[in-house]
Amino acid sequence: MAEQKEQEKGRMTVEEAGHKGGERTAETHGREFYQQIGHKGGQKIRELIEKAEEKREEKGY
């Protein structure tokens, strides 16, 4: 049991690594970075919805 804890010492979970990376990104890029990437994601979704609506209209749904 003690050996297992020694081996795991220094390791982190995927969740911990993601959190740490997100904090680092926030420190280096700031709020504007998140606003830009969030806006881009919103644009892509809007485009996909518009394309789906166009296809629906073409098929007469």
Coordinates of N, CA, C and O in Angstrom, one line a residue:
M1 N 0.8 -1.2 0.0 CA 0.0 0.0 0.0 C 0.9 1.3 0.0 O 0.6 2.2 -0.8
A2 N 1.9 1.3 0.8 CA 2.8 2.4 0.9 C 3.5 2.6 -0.4 O 3.8 3.7 -0.9
E3 N 3.9 1.4 -1.1 CA 4.6 1.5 -2.3 C 3.7 2.1 -3.4 O 4.2 2.9 -4.2
Q4 N 2.5 1.8 -3.4 CA 1.6 2.4 -4.4 C 1.5 3.9 -4.3 O 1.5 4.6 -5.3
K5 N 1.4 4.4 -3.1 CA 1.3 5.8 -2.8 C 2.6 6.5 -3.3 O 2.5 7.6 -3.8
E6 N 3.7 5.9 -3.1 CA 5.0 6.4 -3.6 C 5.0 6.5 -5.1 O 5.5 7.5 -5.7
Q7 N 4.5 5.5 -5.8 CA 4.4 5.5 -7.2 C 3.5 6.6 -7.8 O 3.8 7.2 -8.8
E8 N 2.4 6.8 -7.1 CA 1.4 7.8 -7.5 C 1.8 9.2 -7.2 O 1.2 10.2 -7.7
K9 N 2.8 9.4 -6.3 CA 3.2 10.7 -5.9 C 3.7 11.5 -7.1 O 4.5 11.0 -7.9
G10 N 3.2 12.7 -7.3 CA 3.6 13.5 -8.4 C 2.7 13.4 -9.6 O 2.8 14.2 -10.5
R11 N 1.9 12.4 -9.6 CA 0.9 12.3 -10.8 C -0.3 13.0 -10.5 O -0.7 13.3 -9.4
M12 N -1.0 13.3 -11.5 CA -2.3 14.0 -11.4 C -3.4 13.4 -12.3 O -3.0 12.7 -13.3
T13 N -4.6 13.6 -12.0 CA -5.7 13.1 -12.8 C -5.8 13.9 -14.1 O -5.3 15.0 -14.1
V14 N -6.6 13.4 -15.0 CA -6.9 14.2 -16.2 C -7.6 15.5 -15.9 O -7.4 16.5 -16.4
E15 N -8.5 15.3 -14.9 CA -9.3 16.5 -14.5 C -8.4 17.6 -13.9 O -8.5 18.8 -14.2
E16 N -7.5 17.1 -13.0 CA -6.5 18.1 -12.4 C -5.6 18.7 -13.5 O -5.4 19.9 -13.4
A17 N -5.2 18.0 -14.5 CA -4.3 18.5 -15.5 C -5.1 19.5 -16.4 O -4.6 20.6 -16.7
G18 N -6.4 19.2 -16.7 CA -7.2 20.2 -17.4 C -7.4 21.5 -16.7 O -7.4 22.6 -17.3
H19 N -7.7 21.3 -15.4 CA -7.9 22.5 -14.6 C -6.6 23.4 -14.5 O -6.7 24.6 -14.7
K20 N -5.5 22.7 -14.3 CA -4.2 23.4 -14.3 C -3.9 24.1 -15.6 O -3.5 25.3 -15.6
G21 N -4.2 23.4 -16.7 CA -4.0 24.0 -18.0 C -4.9 25.2 -18.3 O -4.5 26.2 -18.9
G22 N -6.1 25.1 -17.8 CA -7.1 26.2 -18.0 C -6.7 27.4 -17.2 O -6.8 28.6 -17.7
E23 N -6.2 27.2 -16.0 CA -5.7 28.3 -15.2 C -4.5 29.0 -15.8 O -4.4 30.2 -15.9
R24 N -3.6 28.2 -16.4 CA -2.4 28.7 -17.0 C -2.8 29.5 -18.3 O -2.3 30.6 -18.5
T25 N -3.7 29.0 -19.1 CA -4.2 29.7 -20.2 C -4.8 31.0 -19.9 O -4.6 32.1 -20.5
A26 N -5.6 31.1 -18.8 CA -6.3 32.3 -18.3 C -5.2 33.3 -17.9 O -5.3 34.5 -18.2
E27 N -4.2 32.8 -17.3 CA -3.1 33.7 -16.9 C -2.3 34.3 -18.0 O -2.0 35.5 -18.0
T28 N -2.1 33.5 -19.1 CA -1.3 34.0 -20.2 C -2.1 34.7 -21.3 O -1.5 35.6 -21.9
H29 N -3.3 34.4 -21.4 CA -4.1 35.0 -22.5 C -5.2 36.0 -22.1 O -5.6 36.8 -22.9
G30 N -5.7 35.9 -20.9 CA -6.6 36.8 -20.4 C -8.1 36.6 -20.9 O -8.4 35.6 -21.6
R31 N -8.9 37.4 -20.4 CA -10.4 37.3 -20.7 C -10.7 37.4 -22.2 O -11.6 36.7 -22.7
E32 N -10.0 38.3 -22.9 CA -10.4 38.5 -24.3 C -10.2 37.2 -25.1 O -11.0 37.0 -26.0
F33 N -9.2 36.4 -24.8 CA -9.0 35.2 -25.5 C -10.2 34.3 -25.4 O -10.7 33.7 -26.4
Y34 N -10.8 34.2 -24.2 CA -12.0 33.3 -24.0 C -13.2 33.9 -24.7 O -14.0 33.2 -25.2
Q35 N -13.3 35.2 -24.8 CA -14.4 35.8 -25.5 C -14.3 35.5 -27.0 O -15.3 35.3 -27.6
Q36 N -13.1 35.6 -27.5 CA -12.9 35.3 -28.9 C -13.2 33.9 -29.3 O -13.9 33.6 -30.3
I37 N -12.6 32.9 -28.5 CA -12.9 31.5 -28.9 C -14.3 31.1 -28.6 O -14.9 30.3 -29.3
G38 N -14.9 31.8 -27.6 CA -16.4 31.5 -27.4 C -17.2 32.0 -28.5 O -18.2 31.3 -29.0
H39 N -16.9 33.2 -29.0 CA -17.6 33.8 -30.2 C -17.5 32.9 -31.4 O -18.4 32.7 -32.1
K40 N -16.3 32.4 -31.6 CA -16.0 31.5 -32.8 C -16.9 30.3 -32.7 O -17.4 29.8 -33.7
G41 N -16.9 29.7 -31.5 CA -17.8 28.5 -31.4 C -19.2 28.8 -31.6 O -19.9 28.0 -32.2
G42 N -19.7 29.9 -31.2 CA -21.1 30.3 -31.4 C -21.4 30.5 -32.9 O -22.4 30.2 -33.3
Q43 N -20.4 31.1 -33.6 CA -20.6 31.3 -35.0 C -20.7 30.0 -35.8 O -21.6 29.8 -36.6
K44 N -19.9 29.0 -35.4 CA -19.9 27.7 -36.1 C -21.3 27.0 -35.8 O -21.9 26.5 -36.8
I45 N -21.8 27.1 -34.6 CA -23.1 26.5 -34.3 C -24.2 27.1 -35.1 O -25.1 26.5 -35.7
R46 N -24.1 28.5 -35.2 CA -25.1 29.2 -35.9 C -25.1 28.8 -37.4 O -26.2 28.6 -38.0
E47 N -23.9 28.6 -38.0 CA -23.8 28.2 -39.4 C -24.4 26.8 -39.6 O -25.1 26.6 -40.6
L48 N -24.1 25.9 -38.7 CA -24.7 24.6 -38.8 C -26.2 24.6 -38.7 O -26.8 23.8 -39.4
I49 N -26.7 25.4 -37.8 CA -28.2 25.5 -37.7 C -28.8 26.0 -39.0 O -29.8 25.5 -39.5
E50 N -28.2 27.1 -39.5 CA -28.7 27.7 -40.7 C -28.7 26.7 -41.9 O -29.6 26.6 -42.7
K51 N -27.6 25.9 -42.0 CA -27.5 24.9 -43.1 C -28.6 23.8 -42.9 O -29.2 23.4 -43.9
A52 N -28.8 23.4 -41.7 CA -29.8 22.4 -41.4 C -31.2 22.9 -41.7 O -32.0 22.2 -42.3
E53 N -31.5 24.2 -41.4 CA -32.8 24.8 -41.7 C -33.0 24.9 -43.3 O -34.0 24.7 -43.8
E54 N -31.9 25.2 -44.0 CA -32.0 25.3 -45.4 C -32.3 24.0 -46.0 O -33.1 23.9 -46.9
K55 N -31.6 22.9 -45.6 CA -31.9 21.6 -46.1 C -33.3 21.1 -45.8 O -34.0 20.5 -46.6
R56 N -33.8 21.5 -44.6 CA -35.2 21.2 -44.2 C -36.2 21.8 -45.1 O -37.1 21.2 -45.6
E57 N -35.9 23.1 -45.5 CA -36.8 23.8 -46.4 C -36.8 23.2 -47.8 O -37.8 23.2 -48.4
E58 N -35.6 22.8 -48.2 CA -35.4 22.2 -49.5 C -36.3 20.9 -49.6 O -36.8 20.7 -50.7
K59 N -36.3 20.2 -48.6 CA -37.0 18.9 -48.6 C -38.5 19.1 -48.2 O -39.3 18.2 -48.3
G60 N -38.9 20.3 -47.9 CA -40.3 20.6 -47.6 C -40.8 20.2 -46.2 O -42.0 20.0 -46.0
Y61 N -39.9 20.2 -45.3 CA -40.3 19.9 -43.9 C -40.8 21.1 -43.2 O -40.4 22.1 -43.2

